[in-house]
PDB file of C-alpha atoms in Angstrom:
ATOM      1  CA  MET L   1      -0.185  -0.007   0.177  1.00 63.00           C
ATOM      2  CA  LYS L   2       1.682   3.673  -1.337  1.00 76.00           C
ATOM      3  CA  LEU L   3       2.181   6.363   1.023  1.00 81.00           C
ATOM      4  CA  ASP L   4       0.501   9.349  -0.707  1.00 80.00           C
ATOM      5  CA  VAL L   5       0.733  12.290   1.456  1.00 81.00           C
ATOM      6  CA  GLU L   6      -1.395  14.222  -0.097  1.00 83.00           C
ATOM      7  CA  VAL L   7      -4.088  12.718   1.408  1.00 87.00           C
ATOM      8  CA  LEU L   8      -2.474  14.753   4.131  1.00 86.00           C
ATOM      9  CA  ARG L   9      -4.175  17.712   2.975  1.00 84.00           C
ATOM     10  CA  TYR L  10      -7.516  17.191   2.119  1.00 88.00           C
ATOM     11  CA  LEU L  11      -8.535  15.431   5.506  1.00 92.00           C
ATOM     12  CA  SER L  12     -10.337  17.344   8.187  1.00 93.00           C
ATOM     13  CA  LYS L  13     -10.026  17.637  12.168  1.00 94.00           C
ATOM     14  CA  ASP L  14     -13.077  15.786  11.469  1.00 95.00           C
ATOM     15  CA  ASP L  15     -11.205  13.406   9.639  1.00 95.00           C
ATOM     16  CA  PHE L  16      -8.578  12.048  12.446  1.00 95.00           C
ATOM     17  CA  ARG L  17     -10.786  12.863  14.414  1.00 96.00           C
ATOM     18  CA  VAL L  18     -12.848   9.527  13.076  1.00 96.00           C
ATOM     19  CA  LEU L  19      -9.134   7.518  12.712  1.00 96.00           C
ATOM     20  CA  THR L  20      -8.076   8.433  15.959  1.00 96.00           C
ATOM     21  CA  THR L  21     -11.251   6.511  17.136  1.00 96.00           C
ATOM     22  CA  VAL L  22     -10.976   3.383  15.557  1.00 96.00           C
ATOM     23  CA  GLU L  23      -7.350   3.326  16.542  1.00 95.00           C
ATOM     24  CA  MET L  24      -8.470   3.982  20.197  1.00 94.00           C
ATOM     25  CA  GLY L  25     -10.856   0.967  19.957  1.00 94.00           C
ATOM     26  CA  MET L  26      -9.320  -0.674  18.393  1.00 93.00           C
ATOM     27  CA  ARG L  27      -7.286  -2.152  22.112  1.00 90.00           C
ATOM     28  CA  ASN L  28     -10.347  -3.724  23.612  1.00 91.00           C
ATOM     29  CA  HIS L  29     -11.410  -5.236  19.306  1.00 92.00           C
ATOM     30  CA  GLU L  30      -9.918  -6.542  16.672  1.00 91.00           C
ATOM     31  CA  ILE L  31     -12.820  -4.749  14.285  1.00 94.00           C
ATOM     32  CA  VAL L  32     -14.008  -1.905  16.210  1.00 95.00           C
ATOM     33  CA  PRO L  33     -17.621  -2.258  15.747  1.00 95.00           C
ATOM     34  CA  ALA L  34     -19.480   0.535  13.404  1.00 93.00           C
ATOM     35  CA  GLU L  35     -21.527   2.352  16.279  1.00 92.00           C
ATOM     36  CA  LEU L  36     -18.766   2.429  18.143  1.00 94.00           C
ATOM     37  CA  ILE L  37     -16.666   4.355  16.630  1.00 94.00           C
ATOM     38  CA  SER L  38     -19.624   6.923  16.548  1.00 92.00           C
ATOM     39  CA  LEU L  39     -20.330   6.242  20.243  1.00 92.00           C
ATOM     40  CA  ILE L  40     -16.865   7.713  20.619  1.00 92.00           C
ATOM     41  CA  ALA L  41     -15.949   9.949  18.105  1.00 92.00           C
ATOM     42  CA  SER L  42     -19.303  12.441  19.604  1.00 89.00           C
ATOM     43  CA  LEU L  43     -20.415  13.034  16.036  1.00 87.00           C
ATOM     44  CA  LYS L  44     -23.780  13.159  14.113  1.00 76.00           C
ATOM     45  CA  HIS L  45     -24.527   9.465  13.327  1.00 69.00           C
ATOM     46  CA  GLY L  46     -24.345  10.662   9.885  1.00 82.00           C
ATOM     47  CA  ASP L  47     -21.082  12.625   9.871  1.00 92.00           C
ATOM     48  CA  THR L  48     -19.508   9.685  10.873  1.00 92.00           C
ATOM     49  CA  TYR L  49     -20.270   7.361   8.707  1.00 92.00           C
ATOM     50  CA  LYS L  50     -19.689  10.241   5.466  1.00 94.00           C
ATOM     51  CA  ILE L  51     -15.849  10.192   7.503  1.00 95.00           C
ATOM     52  CA  LEU L  52     -15.427   6.385   7.890  1.00 95.00           C
ATOM     53  CA  LYS L  53     -16.353   5.815   3.961  1.00 95.00           C
ATOM     54  CA  ASN L  54     -14.370   8.952   3.050  1.00 95.00           C
ATOM     55  CA  LEU L  55     -10.961   6.803   4.884  1.00 96.00           C
ATOM     56  CA  LEU L  56     -11.788   3.480   3.682  1.00 96.00           C
ATOM     57  CA  LYS L  57     -12.010   5.664  -0.088  1.00 95.00           C
ATOM     58  CA  HIS L  58      -8.416   6.016   0.697  1.00 94.00           C
ATOM     59  CA  LYS L  59      -7.140   3.194   2.611  1.00 95.00           C
ATOM     60  CA  LEU L  60      -7.066   4.518   5.619  1.00 96.00           C
ATOM     61  CA  VAL L  61      -9.362   1.907   7.096  1.00 96.00           C
ATOM     62  CA  HIS L  62     -10.866  -1.208   6.243  1.00 96.00           C
ATOM     63  CA  HIS L  63     -14.116  -3.072   6.652  1.00 96.00           C
ATOM     64  CA  ASP L  64     -14.993  -6.148   7.721  1.00 94.00           C
ATOM     65  CA  SER L  65     -18.996  -7.446   7.864  1.00 92.00           C
ATOM     66  CA  SER L  66     -17.460 -10.735   8.094  1.00 90.00           C
ATOM     67  CA  LYS L  67     -19.831 -11.065  11.990  1.00 90.00           C
ATOM     68  CA  TYR L  68     -21.589  -7.253  12.242  1.00 92.00           C
ATOM     69  CA  ASP L  69     -20.041  -3.663  10.911  1.00 94.00           C
ATOM     70  CA  GLY L  70     -16.998  -2.433  12.021  1.00 95.00           C
ATOM     71  CA  PHE L  71     -13.839  -1.017  10.912  1.00 96.00           C
ATOM     72  CA  ARG L  72     -10.062  -1.400  11.723  1.00 95.00           C
ATOM     73  CA  LEU L  73      -6.623   0.358  11.221  1.00 95.00           C
ATOM     74  CA  THR L  74      -4.454  -0.200   8.062  1.00 94.00           C
ATOM     75  CA  TYR L  75      -0.767   0.832   7.629  1.00 94.00           C
ATOM     76  CA  LEU L  76      -1.779   2.912   5.911  1.00 94.00           C
ATOM     77  CA  GLY L  77      -4.087   5.063   8.061  1.00 95.00           C
ATOM     78  CA  TYR L  78      -1.621   4.152  11.102  1.00 96.00           C
ATOM     79  CA  ASP L  79       0.909   6.168   9.105  1.00 96.00           C
ATOM     80  CA  PHE L  80      -1.028   9.223   8.902  1.00 96.00           C
ATOM     81  CA  LEU L  81      -1.682   9.066  12.224  1.00 97.00           C
ATOM     82  CA  ALA L  82       2.202   9.034  13.297  1.00 97.00           C
ATOM     83  CA  ILE L  83       2.916  11.596  10.433  1.00 96.00           C
ATOM     84  CA  ARG L  84       0.028  14.142  11.387  1.00 95.00           C
ATOM     85  CA  THR L  85       1.686  13.843  15.154  1.00 96.00           C
ATOM     86  CA  LEU L  86       5.087  14.492  14.337  1.00 97.00           C
ATOM     87  CA  VAL L  87       4.207  17.577  12.117  1.00 95.00           C
ATOM     88  CA  ASN L  88       2.429  18.658  14.511  1.00 95.00           C
ATOM     89  CA  ARG L  89       5.402  17.915  17.565  1.00 96.00           C
ATOM     90  CA  GLY L  90       7.329  20.662  14.843  1.00 96.00           C
ATOM     91  CA  VAL L  91       9.164  17.599  14.601  1.00 97.00           C
ATOM     92  CA  ILE L  92       9.743  16.934  10.843  1.00 96.00           C
ATOM     93  CA  ALA L  93       7.192  19.516   7.565  1.00 95.00           C
ATOM     94  CA  TYR L  94       7.853  17.637   4.646  1.00 94.00           C
ATOM     95  CA  VAL L  95       7.884  14.279   3.599  1.00 94.00           C
ATOM     96  CA  GLY L  96       9.819  13.058   0.546  1.00 93.00           C
ATOM     97  CA  LEU L  97      10.666   9.730  -1.337  1.00 93.00           C
ATOM     98  CA  GLN L  98      10.583   6.227  -0.773  1.00 93.00           C
ATOM     99  CA  ILE L  99      14.446   5.231  -0.528  1.00 92.00           C
ATOM    100  CA  GLY L 100      14.589   2.023   1.416  1.00 90.00           C
ATOM    101  CA  VAL L 101      12.537  -0.643   1.846  1.00 87.00           C
ATOM    102  CA  GLY L 102      12.338  -3.956   3.739  1.00 81.00           C
ATOM    103  CA  LYS L 103      10.593  -7.138   4.741  1.00 82.00           C
ATOM    104  CA  GLU L 104       9.187  -5.755   8.295  1.00 88.00           C
ATOM    105  CA  SER L 105      10.094  -1.285   6.832  1.00 92.00           C
ATOM    106  CA  ASP L 106       9.996   1.674   4.447  1.00 94.00           C
ATOM    107  CA  ILE L 107      12.075   4.064   4.447  1.00 95.00           C
ATOM    108  CA  PHE L 108      11.915   7.609   3.892  1.00 95.00           C
ATOM    109  CA  GLU L 109      13.244  11.101   3.742  1.00 96.00           C
ATOM    110  CA  VAL L 110      12.108  13.573   5.487  1.00 96.00           C
ATOM    111  CA  ALA L 111      12.549  17.721   6.212  1.00 97.00           C
ATOM    112  CA  THR L 112      12.249  19.856   9.186  1.00 96.00           C
ATOM    113  CA  GLU L 113      10.889  22.908   8.499  1.00 95.00           C
ATOM    114  CA  ASP L 114      14.590  24.684   7.860  1.00 95.00           C
ATOM    115  CA  GLY L 115      15.064  21.885   5.924  1.00 94.00           C
ATOM    116  CA  THR L 116      17.309  19.242   7.495  1.00 96.00           C
ATOM    117  CA  VAL L 117      16.363  16.163   5.863  1.00 97.00           C
ATOM    118  CA  LEU L 118      16.041  13.170   7.718  1.00 98.00           C
ATOM    119  CA  ALA L 119      14.972   9.642   7.979  1.00 97.00           C
ATOM    120  CA  MET L 120      11.729   7.595   8.952  1.00 97.00           C
ATOM    121  CA  LYS L 121      11.514   4.772   9.399  1.00 97.00           C
ATOM    122  CA  LEU L 122       7.750   3.064   9.207  1.00 96.00           C
ATOM    123  CA  HIS L 123       7.887  -0.383  10.834  1.00 95.00           C
ATOM    124  CA  ARG L 124       5.505  -2.801   9.155  1.00 92.00           C
ATOM    125  CA  LEU L 125       5.410  -5.906  10.846  1.00 89.00           C
ATOM    126  CA  GLY L 126       3.580  -8.983   9.057  1.00 83.00           C
ATOM    127  CA  ARG L 127       5.366  -9.012   5.963  1.00 67.00           C
ATOM    128  CA  THR L 128       6.706 -12.369   6.684  1.00 62.00           C
ATOM    129  CA  SER L 129       4.729 -15.044   7.774  1.00 47.00           C
ATOM    130  CA  PHE L 130       3.660 -14.916  11.561  1.00 46.00           C
ATOM    131  CA  ARG L 131       5.790 -18.277  12.033  1.00 47.00           C
ATOM    132  CA  ALA L 132       9.030 -15.844  10.699  1.00 52.00           C
ATOM    133  CA  VAL L 133       8.350 -13.291  12.949  1.00 52.00           C
ATOM    134  CA  LYS L 134       7.645 -15.429  15.835  1.00 49.00           C
ATOM    135  CA  SER L 135      11.156 -17.199  15.771  1.00 51.00           C
ATOM    136  CA  LYS L 136      12.689 -14.338  15.445  1.00 54.00           C
ATOM    137  CA  ARG L 137      11.195 -12.416  18.440  1.00 51.00           C
ATOM    138  CA  ASP L 138      10.922 -13.279  21.251  1.00 48.00           C
ATOM    139  CA  TYR L 139       8.295 -11.535  22.555  1.00 45.00           C
ATOM    140  CA  LEU L 140       5.975 -13.183  20.642  1.00 47.00           C
ATOM    141  CA  ARG L 141       6.248 -17.033  22.328  1.00 46.00           C
ATOM    142  CA  HIS L 142       2.926 -16.992  24.386  1.00 46.00           C
ATOM    143  CA  ARG L 143       0.879 -15.399  21.968  1.00 46.00           C
ATOM    144  CA  SER L 144      -0.946 -16.789  19.053  1.00 44.00           C
ATOM    145  CA  SER L 145      -3.697 -13.681  18.319  1.00 46.00           C
ATOM    146  CA  PHE L 146      -1.830 -10.234  17.753  1.00 58.00           C
ATOM    147  CA  SER L 147      -1.945  -6.844  16.581  1.00 81.00           C
ATOM    148  CA  TRP L 148       0.240  -5.961  13.966  1.00 88.00           C
ATOM    149  CA  LEU L 149      -0.231  -2.046  14.603  1.00 92.00           C
ATOM    150  CA  TYR L 150       0.838  -2.852  18.035  1.00 89.00           C
ATOM    151  CA  LEU L 151       3.420  -4.830  17.054  1.00 89.00           C
ATOM    152  CA  SER L 152       4.771  -2.556  14.937  1.00 93.00           C
ATOM    153  CA  ARG L 153       4.845   0.196  17.552  1.00 94.00           C
ATOM    154  CA  LEU L 154       6.584  -1.790  20.350  1.00 90.00           C
ATOM    155  CA  ALA L 155       9.333  -2.922  17.497  1.00 90.00           C
ATOM    156  CA  ALA L 156      10.233   1.370  17.123  1.00 94.00           C
ATOM    157  CA  LEU L 157      10.030   1.443  20.243  1.00 92.00           C
ATOM    158  CA  LYS L 158      12.343  -0.391  20.544  1.00 89.00           C
ATOM    159  CA  GLU L 159      14.372   0.632  18.106  1.00 92.00           C
ATOM    160  CA  PHE L 160      14.901   4.101  19.363  1.00 93.00           C
ATOM    161  CA  ALA L 161      15.482   3.398  22.639  1.00 90.00           C
ATOM    162  CA  PHE L 162      17.976   0.906  21.712  1.00 90.00           C
ATOM    163  CA  MET L 163      19.638   3.572  19.015  1.00 93.00           C
ATOM    164  CA  LYS L 164      19.783   6.318  21.732  1.00 91.00           C
ATOM    165  CA  ALA L 165      21.171   3.985  24.482  1.00 90.00           C
ATOM    166  CA  LEU L 166      23.903   2.603  21.620  1.00 92.00           C
ATOM    167  CA  GLU L 167      24.581   6.626  20.501  1.00 93.00           C
ATOM    168  CA  ASP L 168      25.377   7.773  24.463  1.00 89.00           C
ATOM    169  CA  HIS L 169      27.351   4.860  24.503  1.00 89.00           C
ATOM    170  CA  GLY L 170      29.634   6.163  21.481  1.00 92.00           C
ATOM    171  CA  PHE L 171      28.423   3.463  19.081  1.00 95.00           C
ATOM    172  CA  PRO L 172      28.955   4.278  15.304  1.00 97.00           C
ATOM    173  CA  VAL L 173      24.328   4.992  15.442  1.00 97.00           C
ATOM    174  CA  PRO L 174      22.273   6.950  13.687  1.00 97.00           C
ATOM    175  CA  LYS L 175      21.051   9.741  15.714  1.00 97.00           C
ATOM    176  CA  ALA L 176      17.356   9.361  17.236  1.00 96.00           C
ATOM    177  CA  VAL L 177      15.597  12.081  17.121  1.00 97.00           C
ATOM    178  CA  ASP L 178      11.966  11.098  17.730  1.00 97.00           C
ATOM    179  CA  CYS L 179       9.554   8.224  17.696  1.00 97.00           C
ATOM    180  CA  ASN L 180       5.884   8.056  17.804  1.00 97.00           C
ATOM    181  CA  ARG L 181       3.137   4.508  17.114  1.00 96.00           C
ATOM    182  CA  HIS L 182       5.440   2.499  14.660  1.00 96.00           C
ATOM    183  CA  CYS L 183       7.625   5.518  13.084  1.00 97.00           C
ATOM    184  CA  VAL L 184      10.988   6.470  14.058  1.00 97.00           C
ATOM    185  CA  ILE L 185      13.029   9.763  13.266  1.00 98.00           C
ATOM    186  CA  MET L 186      16.654   9.270  13.266  1.00 98.00           C
ATOM    187  CA  SER L 187      19.506  11.000  10.953  1.00 97.00           C
ATOM    188  CA  LEU L 188      20.301  10.328   8.274  1.00 96.00           C
ATOM    189  CA  VAL L 189      23.111   7.985   7.255  1.00 95.00           C
ATOM    190  CA  GLN L 190      25.462   9.253   4.644  1.00 91.00           C
ATOM    191  CA  GLY L 191      26.155   6.349   2.292  1.00 93.00           C
ATOM    192  CA  TYR L 192      25.344   3.215   1.328  1.00 94.00           C
ATOM    193  CA  SER L 193      24.189  -0.652   2.521  1.00 94.00           C
ATOM    194  CA  LEU L 194      27.204  -3.198   2.146  1.00 96.00           C
ATOM    195  CA  VAL L 195      25.938  -5.492  -0.053  1.00 95.00           C
ATOM    196  CA  GLN L 196      26.122  -2.518  -2.440  1.00 95.00           C
ATOM    197  CA  VAL L 197      29.529  -2.058  -2.088  1.00 96.00           C
ATOM    198  CA  ARG L 198      31.907  -4.271  -4.964  1.00 95.00           C
ATOM    199  CA  GLU L 199      35.018  -3.121  -3.542  1.00 95.00           C
ATOM    200  CA  LEU L 200      36.678  -1.632  -0.487  1.00 96.00           C
ATOM    201  CA  GLN L 201      39.917   0.111  -0.595  1.00 96.00           C
ATOM    202  CA  ASN L 202      41.410  -1.408   2.818  1.00 96.00           C
ATOM    203  CA  PRO L 203      38.360  -4.459   3.801  1.00 96.00           C
ATOM    204  CA  GLU L 204      40.742  -5.419   6.596  1.00 96.00           C
ATOM    205  CA  VAL L 205      40.537  -2.692   8.605  1.00 97.00           C
ATOM    206  CA  VAL L 206      36.822  -2.045   7.718  1.00 97.00           C
ATOM    207  CA  PHE L 207      36.343  -6.831   8.516  1.00 97.00           C
ATOM    208  CA  GLU L 208      38.020  -5.585  12.343  1.00 96.00           C
ATOM    209  CA  THR L 209      35.692  -3.268  12.865  1.00 97.00           C
ATOM    210  CA  VAL L 210      33.103  -4.442  12.223  1.00 97.00           C
ATOM    211  CA  VAL L 211      33.464  -7.873  14.147  1.00 96.00           C
ATOM    212  CA  GLY L 212      35.256  -5.532  16.791  1.00 95.00           C
ATOM    213  CA  LEU L 213      31.494  -3.811  16.752  1.00 96.00           C
ATOM    214  CA  ILE L 214      29.962  -7.335  17.506  1.00 95.00           C
ATOM    215  CA  VAL L 215      32.292  -7.549  20.387  1.00 93.00           C
ATOM    216  CA  ARG L 216      31.834  -4.571  21.638  1.00 92.00           C
ATOM    217  CA  LEU L 217      27.917  -4.780  21.936  1.00 91.00           C
ATOM    218  CA  ALA L 218      28.565  -8.013  23.965  1.00 90.00           C
ATOM    219  CA  GLU L 219      30.618  -6.248  26.280  1.00 88.00           C
ATOM    220  CA  HIS L 220      27.896  -3.387  27.367  1.00 88.00           C
ATOM    221  CA  GLY L 221      25.046  -6.664  27.320  1.00 85.00           C
ATOM    222  CA  LEU L 222      23.420  -6.846  23.761  1.00 88.00           C
ATOM    223  CA  ILE L 223      23.837  -8.933  20.693  1.00 90.00           C
ATOM    224  CA  HIS L 224      22.502  -7.371  17.403  1.00 92.00           C
ATOM    225  CA  CYS L 225      21.023 -10.420  16.065  1.00 91.00           C
ATOM    226  CA  ASP L 226      20.716  -9.329  12.742  1.00 92.00           C
ATOM    227  CA  PHE L 227      23.944  -8.361  11.669  1.00 94.00           C
ATOM    228  CA  ASN L 228      24.270  -8.434   8.196  1.00 95.00           C
ATOM    229  CA  GLU L 229      25.542  -6.803   5.034  1.00 95.00           C
ATOM    230  CA  PHE L 230      22.394  -5.307   4.561  1.00 94.00           C
ATOM    231  CA  ASN L 231      22.093  -3.573   7.825  1.00 94.00           C
ATOM    232  CA  ILE L 232      26.372  -2.268   7.770  1.00 96.00           C
ATOM    233  CA  MET L 233      26.086   1.217   6.300  1.00 96.00           C
ATOM    234  CA  ILE L 234      29.195   2.772   4.656  1.00 97.00           C
ATOM    235  CA  ASP L 235      30.719   5.710   3.396  1.00 96.00           C
ATOM    236  CA  ASP L 236      33.175   7.004   0.808  1.00 95.00           C
ATOM    237  CA  ASP L 237      36.489   7.298   3.620  1.00 96.00           C
ATOM    238  CA  GLU L 238      34.758   3.620   4.674  1.00 97.00           C
ATOM    239  CA  LYS L 239      33.399   4.567   7.642  1.00 97.00           C
ATOM    240  CA  VAL L 240      31.058   2.117   8.988  1.00 97.00           C
ATOM    241  CA  THR L 241      27.117   2.797  10.343  1.00 97.00           C
ATOM    242  CA  MET L 242      25.244  -0.742  12.117  1.00 96.00           C
ATOM    243  CA  ILE L 243      21.050   0.366  11.326  1.00 94.00           C
ATOM    244  CA  ASP L 244      18.536  -2.118  12.344  1.00 92.00           C
ATOM    245  CA  PHE L 245      17.802  -2.692  15.636  1.00 87.00           C
ATOM    246  CA  PRO L 246      14.167  -4.487  16.801  1.00 83.00           C
ATOM    247  CA  HIS L 247      15.643  -7.490  17.460  1.00 84.00           C
ATOM    248  CA  MET L 248      18.269  -6.805  19.610  1.00 85.00           C
ATOM    249  CA  VAL L 249      18.388  -8.643  23.020  1.00 84.00           C
ATOM    250  CA  SER L 250      20.734  -9.472  25.981  1.00 82.00           C
ATOM    251  CA  VAL L 251      23.540 -11.803  26.429  1.00 84.00           C
ATOM    252  CA  SER L 252      21.132 -13.461  29.443  1.00 80.00           C
ATOM    253  CA  HIS L 253      19.520 -14.412  26.714  1.00 82.00           C
ATOM    254  CA  ARG L 254      19.139 -18.339  27.321  1.00 85.00           C
ATOM    255  CA  ASN L 255      19.993 -18.056  23.135  1.00 89.00           C
ATOM    256  CA  ALA L 256      22.493 -15.099  23.197  1.00 88.00           C
ATOM    257  CA  GLN L 257      25.856 -17.629  22.467  1.00 93.00           C
ATOM    258  CA  MET L 258      23.769 -18.686  19.512  1.00 94.00           C
ATOM    259  CA  PHE L 259      23.027 -15.175  18.006  1.00 93.00           C
ATOM    260  CA  PHE L 260      26.468 -14.128  18.544  1.00 94.00           C
ATOM    261  CA  ASP L 261      28.107 -16.911  16.979  1.00 95.00           C
ATOM    262  CA  ARG L 262      25.578 -16.354  13.705  1.00 96.00           C
ATOM    263  CA  ASP L 263      26.045 -12.688  13.368  1.00 96.00           C
ATOM    264  CA  VAL L 264      30.899 -13.780  13.639  1.00 96.00           C
ATOM    265  CA  GLU L 265      29.667 -16.300  11.202  1.00 95.00           C
ATOM    266  CA  CYS L 266      27.594 -13.999   8.878  1.00 96.00           C
ATOM    267  CA  ILE L 267      30.067 -11.439   8.769  1.00 96.00           C
ATOM    268  CA  TYR L 268      33.124 -14.103   7.898  1.00 96.00           C
ATOM    269  CA  LYS L 269      30.782 -15.487   5.470  1.00 95.00           C
ATOM    270  CA  PHE L 270      30.844 -12.512   3.862  1.00 96.00           C
ATOM    271  CA  PHE L 271      33.757 -10.303   3.771  1.00 96.00           C
ATOM    272  CA  ALA L 272      35.655 -13.822   2.597  1.00 95.00           C
ATOM    273  CA  LYS L 273      32.651 -14.305   0.293  1.00 95.00           C
ATOM    274  CA  ARG L 274      32.923 -10.246  -1.783  1.00 95.00           C
ATOM    275  CA  TYR L 275      36.422  -9.468  -0.487  1.00 95.00           C
ATOM    276  CA  ASN L 276      38.702 -12.905  -1.116  1.00 93.00           C
ATOM    277  CA  LEU L 277      39.476 -12.372   2.317  1.00 93.00           C
ATOM    278  CA  SER L 278      41.427 -15.081   4.392  1.00 89.00           C
ATOM    279  CA  PHE L 279      41.240 -15.890   7.860  1.00 81.00           C
ATOM    280  CA  GLN L 280      42.702 -19.205   8.061  1.00 67.00           C
ATOM    281  CA  ASP L 281      47.041 -16.683   9.380  1.00 53.00           C
ATOM    282  CA  ASP L 282      45.026 -14.735  11.491  1.00 53.00           C
ATOM    283  CA  ALA L 283      43.330 -17.869  13.214  1.00 50.00           C
ATOM    284  CA  ASP L 284      47.368 -19.613  13.682  1.00 51.00           C
ATOM    285  CA  ASP L 285      49.067 -16.011  14.877  1.00 53.00           C
ATOM    286  CA  LYS L 286      45.860 -15.054  17.437  1.00 50.00           C
ATOM    287  CA  ASN L 287      45.458 -18.814  18.379  1.00 49.00           C
ATOM    288  CA  SER L 288      46.211 -17.865  22.235  1.00 44.00           C
ATOM    289  CA  ALA L 289      47.401 -15.390  22.056  1.00 44.00           C
ATOM    290  CA  GLU L 290      44.281 -13.402  23.103  1.00 46.00           C
ATOM    291  CA  SER L 291      41.701 -14.673  25.913  1.00 43.00           C
ATOM    292  CA  ASP L 292      38.260 -13.439  23.657  1.00 58.00           C
ATOM    293  CA  ILE L 293      39.531 -15.679  20.277  1.00 59.00           C
ATOM    294  CA  ASP L 294      38.781 -18.419  20.219  1.00 58.00           C
ATOM    295  CA  GLU L 295      40.605 -21.622  17.845  1.00 51.00           C
ATOM    296  CA  ALA L 296      39.296 -20.936  14.825  1.00 56.00           C
ATOM    297  CA  GLY L 297      40.632 -16.570  15.657  1.00 73.00           C
ATOM    298  CA  ARG L 298      37.193 -15.985  15.658  1.00 87.00           C
ATOM    299  CA  PRO L 299      35.884 -13.834  18.441  1.00 90.00           C
ATOM    300  CA  SER L 300      34.509 -16.619  21.001  1.00 88.00           C
ATOM    301  CA  PHE L 301      31.164 -15.543  23.372  1.00 88.00           C
ATOM    302  CA  SER L 302      31.804 -17.009  26.429  1.00 86.00           C
ATOM    303  CA  SER L 303      35.838 -15.311  26.790  1.00 84.00           C
ATOM    304  CA  ILE L 304      33.765 -11.611  26.177  1.00 83.00           C
ATOM    305  CA  SER L 305      33.882  -9.394  29.429  1.00 81.00           C
ATOM    306  CA  LYS L 306      30.153  -8.802  29.423  1.00 65.00           C
ATOM    307  CA  SER L 307      28.479  -6.627  32.221  1.00 61.00           C
ATOM    308  CA  SER L 308      24.154  -7.844  31.411  1.00 47.00           C
ATOM    309  CA  GLY L 309      21.826  -5.543  31.616  1.00 51.00           C
ATOM    310  CA  CYS L 310      24.621  -2.315  31.740  1.00 68.00           C
ATOM    311  CA  LEU L 311      21.566  -0.335  29.561  1.00 63.00           C
ATOM    312  CA  ASP L 312      18.481  -0.409  31.274  1.00 44.00           C
ATOM    313  CA  LYS L 313      19.047   2.373  32.601  1.00 40.00           C
ATOM    314  CA  GLU L 314      19.381   4.945  29.993  1.00 55.00           C
ATOM    315  CA  LEU L 315      17.097   2.034  28.020  1.00 57.00           C
ATOM    316  CA  ALA L 316      14.484   3.155  30.523  1.00 43.00           C
ATOM    317  CA  ALA L 317      15.471   7.455  30.467  1.00 39.00           C
ATOM    318  CA  SER L 318      14.892   6.918  26.550  1.00 40.00           C
ATOM    319  CA  GLY L 319      11.126   5.190  26.993  1.00 47.00           C
ATOM    320  CA  PHE L 320      11.773   1.375  26.312  1.00 48.00           C
ATOM    321  CA  THR L 321      10.851   0.837  30.197  1.00 53.00           C
ATOM    322  CA  ARG L 322      10.840  -2.774  31.974  1.00 57.00           C
ATOM    323  CA  LYS L 323       7.057  -2.424  31.754  1.00 59.00           C
ATOM    324  CA  ASP L 324       6.888  -1.662  27.899  1.00 55.00           C
ATOM    325  CA  GLN L 325       9.846  -4.648  27.849  1.00 59.00           C
ATOM    326  CA  ASP L 326       7.551  -7.271  30.116  1.00 59.00           C
ATOM    327  CA  ASN L 327       4.414  -6.693  27.880  1.00 57.00           C
ATOM    328  CA  MET L 328       6.608  -7.922  24.787  1.00 53.00           C
ATOM    329  CA  LYS L 329       7.572 -10.917  26.733  1.00 53.00           C
ATOM    330  CA  LYS L 330       3.937 -11.680  27.059  1.00 53.00           C
ATOM    331  CA  VAL L 331       2.723 -10.677  23.198  1.00 47.00           C
TER     332      VAL L 331
END
């Protein structure tokens, strides 16, 4: 469903009132009864249905009459609510072109009133199958029923919190600007994803930097869980920036070592295949030389000095509270 922000210009306050009402009703209803929407919106009955018809025309809501006459928000409707809130806050003033698309998100250029260009990430969980999402996200472990909008909001909140905490600890990440619903506003990273880069001037240096980030994250109590060539940005000076943090888990997670080893293995395989790096010599040189290197010359999870939970205070301060974490585990 394509995001057409031009439609925003033609939506009235009452349109957004009804759209917000549907969002509120979805806290307790998968499909919000039309009568309840009319009641909460406090508009004339005929006016509410007229507005719902307009929202339906623009695909901001979906109509369902299988059990009763009702409506639910679409991702496009959720987009509009988030964008309008961010515009009203003065965070953004313009929405530009789409610059990226992933399995679970869309990325757009946005700009502030003074012309500063930022990036807007809209989380869209549900593009992949539920089984695929559930296998990656431990906060889906205990439920089979859920709202994709709610889960996307949690993913955005988690990414914003982790990005802010990592930035505060000096990690090379985009600057977290603001977050609303399933939308995260961040600084625009100048460069390319590593998967697009065919040649590097100093592949060994970049490799050491990237692997060093995996180790440093673990030392701070975190594992990225999706650390690959798609989530590593590199600029013309071969400066590395890491992105995409909704999958992150603590080093105390029961599968932490598996996630850590998978991130390391992914980087080793990519650099060996793309840039023809050989690691056997490094393994011989480093064998028994450093305590955090295993027999194959790769970082060893069990030997890394870890401080699980060291970012708790920072995460709570940036909006991702213990209650949010508990809610994610219950979903």
